[in-house]
Tab-separated table of C-alpha atoms in Angstrom:
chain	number	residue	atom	x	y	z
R	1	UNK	CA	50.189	-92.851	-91.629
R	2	UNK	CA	51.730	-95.942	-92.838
R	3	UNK	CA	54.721	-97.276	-90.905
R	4	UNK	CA	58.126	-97.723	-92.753
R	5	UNK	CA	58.438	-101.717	-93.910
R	6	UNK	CA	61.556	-102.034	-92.274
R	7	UNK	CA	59.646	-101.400	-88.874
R	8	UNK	CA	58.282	-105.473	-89.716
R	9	UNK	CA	61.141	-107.253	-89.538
R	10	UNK	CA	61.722	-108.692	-86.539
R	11	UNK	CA	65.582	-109.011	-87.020
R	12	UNK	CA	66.281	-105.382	-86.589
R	13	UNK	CA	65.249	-105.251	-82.981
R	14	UNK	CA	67.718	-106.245	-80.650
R	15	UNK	CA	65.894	-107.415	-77.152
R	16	UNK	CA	62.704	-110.019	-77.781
R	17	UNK	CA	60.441	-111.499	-75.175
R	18	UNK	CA	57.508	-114.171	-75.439
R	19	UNK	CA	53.802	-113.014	-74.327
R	20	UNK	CA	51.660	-115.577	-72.992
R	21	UNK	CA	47.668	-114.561	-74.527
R	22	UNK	CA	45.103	-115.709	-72.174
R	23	UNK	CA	41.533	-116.561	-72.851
R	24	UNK	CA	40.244	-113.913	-70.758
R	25	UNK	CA	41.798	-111.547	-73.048
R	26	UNK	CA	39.871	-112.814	-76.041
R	27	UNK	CA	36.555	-110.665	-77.028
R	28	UNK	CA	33.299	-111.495	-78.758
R	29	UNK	CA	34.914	-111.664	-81.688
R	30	UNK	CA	36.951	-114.158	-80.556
R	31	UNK	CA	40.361	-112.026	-80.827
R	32	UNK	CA	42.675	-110.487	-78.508
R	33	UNK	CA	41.256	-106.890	-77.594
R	34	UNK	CA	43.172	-103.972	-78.156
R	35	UNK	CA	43.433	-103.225	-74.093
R	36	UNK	CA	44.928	-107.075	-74.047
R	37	UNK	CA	47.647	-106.175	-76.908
R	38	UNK	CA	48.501	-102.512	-75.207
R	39	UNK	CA	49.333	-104.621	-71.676
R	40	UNK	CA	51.533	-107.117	-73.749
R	41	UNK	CA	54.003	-104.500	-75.213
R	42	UNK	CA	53.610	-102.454	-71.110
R	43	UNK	CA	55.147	-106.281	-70.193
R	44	UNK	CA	57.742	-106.405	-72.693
R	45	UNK	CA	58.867	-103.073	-71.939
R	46	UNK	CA	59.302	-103.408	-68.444
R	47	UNK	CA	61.436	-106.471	-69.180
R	48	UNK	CA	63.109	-104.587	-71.787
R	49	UNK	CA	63.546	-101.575	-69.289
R	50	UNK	CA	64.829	-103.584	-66.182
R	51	UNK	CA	67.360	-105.185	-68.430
R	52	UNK	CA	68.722	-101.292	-69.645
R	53	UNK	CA	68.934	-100.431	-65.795
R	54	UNK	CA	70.610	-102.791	-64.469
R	55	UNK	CA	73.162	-102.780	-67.313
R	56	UNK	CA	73.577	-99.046	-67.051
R	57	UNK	CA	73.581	-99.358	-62.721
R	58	UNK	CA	76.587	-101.845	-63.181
R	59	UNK	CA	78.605	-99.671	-65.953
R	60	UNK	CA	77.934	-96.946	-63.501
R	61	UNK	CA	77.763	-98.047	-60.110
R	62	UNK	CA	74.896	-95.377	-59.392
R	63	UNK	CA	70.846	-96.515	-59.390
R	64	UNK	CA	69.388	-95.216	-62.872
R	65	UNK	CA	65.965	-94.955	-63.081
R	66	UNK	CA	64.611	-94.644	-59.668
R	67	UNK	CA	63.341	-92.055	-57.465
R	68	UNK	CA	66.406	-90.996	-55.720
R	69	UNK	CA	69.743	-89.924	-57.738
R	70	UNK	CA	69.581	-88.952	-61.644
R	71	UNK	CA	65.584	-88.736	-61.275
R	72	UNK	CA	63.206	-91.274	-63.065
R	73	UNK	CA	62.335	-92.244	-66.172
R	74	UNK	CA	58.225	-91.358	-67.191
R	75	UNK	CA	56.195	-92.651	-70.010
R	76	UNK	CA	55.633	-89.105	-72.258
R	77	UNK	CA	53.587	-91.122	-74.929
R	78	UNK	CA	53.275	-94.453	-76.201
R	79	UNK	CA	50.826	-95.150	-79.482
R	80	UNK	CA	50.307	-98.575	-80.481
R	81	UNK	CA	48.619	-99.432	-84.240
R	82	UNK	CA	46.606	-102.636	-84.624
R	83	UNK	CA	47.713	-104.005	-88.262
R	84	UNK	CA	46.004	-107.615	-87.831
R	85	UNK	CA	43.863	-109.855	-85.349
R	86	UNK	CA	46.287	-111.410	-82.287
R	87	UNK	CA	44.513	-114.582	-81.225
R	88	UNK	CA	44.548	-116.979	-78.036
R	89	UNK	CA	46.636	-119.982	-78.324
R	90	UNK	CA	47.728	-121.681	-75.282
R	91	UNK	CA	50.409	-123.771	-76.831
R	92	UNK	CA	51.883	-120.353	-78.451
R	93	UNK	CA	53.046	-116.565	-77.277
R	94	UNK	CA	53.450	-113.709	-79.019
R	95	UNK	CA	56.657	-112.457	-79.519
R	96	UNK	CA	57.263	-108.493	-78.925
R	97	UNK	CA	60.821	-107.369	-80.228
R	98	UNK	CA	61.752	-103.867	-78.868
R	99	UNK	CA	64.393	-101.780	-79.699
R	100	UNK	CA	65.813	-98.149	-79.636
R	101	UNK	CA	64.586	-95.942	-82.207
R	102	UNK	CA	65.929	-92.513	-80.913
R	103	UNK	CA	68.191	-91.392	-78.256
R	104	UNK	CA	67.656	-87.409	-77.560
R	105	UNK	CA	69.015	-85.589	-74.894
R	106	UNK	CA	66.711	-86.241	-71.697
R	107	UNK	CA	64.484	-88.897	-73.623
R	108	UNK	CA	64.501	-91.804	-75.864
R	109	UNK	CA	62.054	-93.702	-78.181
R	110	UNK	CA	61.187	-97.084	-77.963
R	111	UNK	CA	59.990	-99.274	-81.024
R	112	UNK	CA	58.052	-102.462	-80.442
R	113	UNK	CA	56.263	-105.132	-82.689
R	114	UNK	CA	54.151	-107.784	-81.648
R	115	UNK	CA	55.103	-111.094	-84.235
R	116	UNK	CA	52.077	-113.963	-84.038
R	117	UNK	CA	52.408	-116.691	-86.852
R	118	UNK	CA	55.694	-115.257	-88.297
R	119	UNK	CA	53.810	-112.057	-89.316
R	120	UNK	CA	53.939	-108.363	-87.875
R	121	UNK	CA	50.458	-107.959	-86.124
R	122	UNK	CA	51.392	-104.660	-84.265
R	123	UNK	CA	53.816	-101.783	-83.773
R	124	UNK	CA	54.091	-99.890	-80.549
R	125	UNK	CA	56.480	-96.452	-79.862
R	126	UNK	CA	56.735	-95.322	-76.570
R	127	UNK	CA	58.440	-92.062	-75.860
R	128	UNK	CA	60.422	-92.130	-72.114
R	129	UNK	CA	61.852	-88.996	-70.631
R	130	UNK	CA	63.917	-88.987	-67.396
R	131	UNK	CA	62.849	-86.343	-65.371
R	132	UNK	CA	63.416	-84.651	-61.564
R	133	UNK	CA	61.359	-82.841	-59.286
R	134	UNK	CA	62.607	-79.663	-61.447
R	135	UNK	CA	61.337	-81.291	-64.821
R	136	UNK	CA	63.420	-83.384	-67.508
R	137	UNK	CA	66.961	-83.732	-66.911
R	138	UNK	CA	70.132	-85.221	-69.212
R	139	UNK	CA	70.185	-88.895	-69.435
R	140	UNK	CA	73.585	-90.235	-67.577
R	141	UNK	CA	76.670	-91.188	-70.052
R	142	UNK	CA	76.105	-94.518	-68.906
R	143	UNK	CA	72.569	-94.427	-69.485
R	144	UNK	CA	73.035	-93.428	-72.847
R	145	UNK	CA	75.851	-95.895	-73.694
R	146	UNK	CA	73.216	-98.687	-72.682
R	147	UNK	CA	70.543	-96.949	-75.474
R	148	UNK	CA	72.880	-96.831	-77.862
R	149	UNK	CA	73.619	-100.435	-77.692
R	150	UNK	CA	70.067	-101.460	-78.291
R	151	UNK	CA	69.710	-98.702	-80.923
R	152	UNK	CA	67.669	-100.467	-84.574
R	153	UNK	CA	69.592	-99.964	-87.393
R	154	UNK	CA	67.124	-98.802	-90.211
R	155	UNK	CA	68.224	-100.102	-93.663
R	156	UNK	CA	69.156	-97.338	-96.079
R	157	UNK	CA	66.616	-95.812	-98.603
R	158	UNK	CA	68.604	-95.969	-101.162
């Protein structure tokens, strides 16, 4: 399935962070491999997910996120699509914008793309669900306040 245009842009997503390549991530074809481009999006959403905990730890003076407490937030699914080669350049990281793309009630969805030469090479959505030792549980107010500050804005169809 073909994603949405609006998913290119890199000015509806809210949080961006630059990607080193290395040359040990290049392949016999001379291009970033696929396992390479999956471990640059894990990076920028860790960064991306460190910055959303500690903002919603100091709006709510609790720890979000970990073990102890609310529970912990648990990759359910991520899928990344590969829409061009990403190439080693020392002299010049990627850039992977990430950005909210739904807030449910114990999970939210996380929309990436991965920009090299001013062009969309790659989309990545991750699903996260916070969870306890009984299973999923509500995301905190402040949690959710946090999300809904980084939420993308799809333009209008019409």
């Amino acid at each position: 399935m073909k994603p949405p245009a609006w998913r290119f842009d890199p000015a509806i997503y809210p949080h961006a962070c630059l990607i080193q390549t290395r040359y040990t991530d290049e392949d016999l074809l001379r291009h970033v491999n696929n396992i390479a481009v999956a471990a640059y999006y894990d990076e920028a959403r860790s960064r991306f997910s460190r910055a959303i905990f500690n903002a919603a730890n100091a709006a709510s003076g609790e720890t979000l996120g970990a073990a102890h407490g609310r529970g912990r937030i648990v990759t359910a699914d991520s899928r990344c699509s590969y829409l061009a080669e990403v190439f080693h350049r020392d002299d010049e990281p990627v850039e992977i914008r990430t950005g909210i793309l739904r807030i449910g009630n114990a999970s939210y969805e996380l929309g990436q793309a991965l920009f090299q030469d001013g062009r969309c090479k790659g989309l990545c959505t991750t699903t996260f669900v916070q969870a306890d030792a009984s299973g999923s549980s509500p995301l905190s107010p402040a949690m959710r306040a946090v999300l809904e500050a980084q939420l993308i804005t799809a333009p209008d169809a019409g």
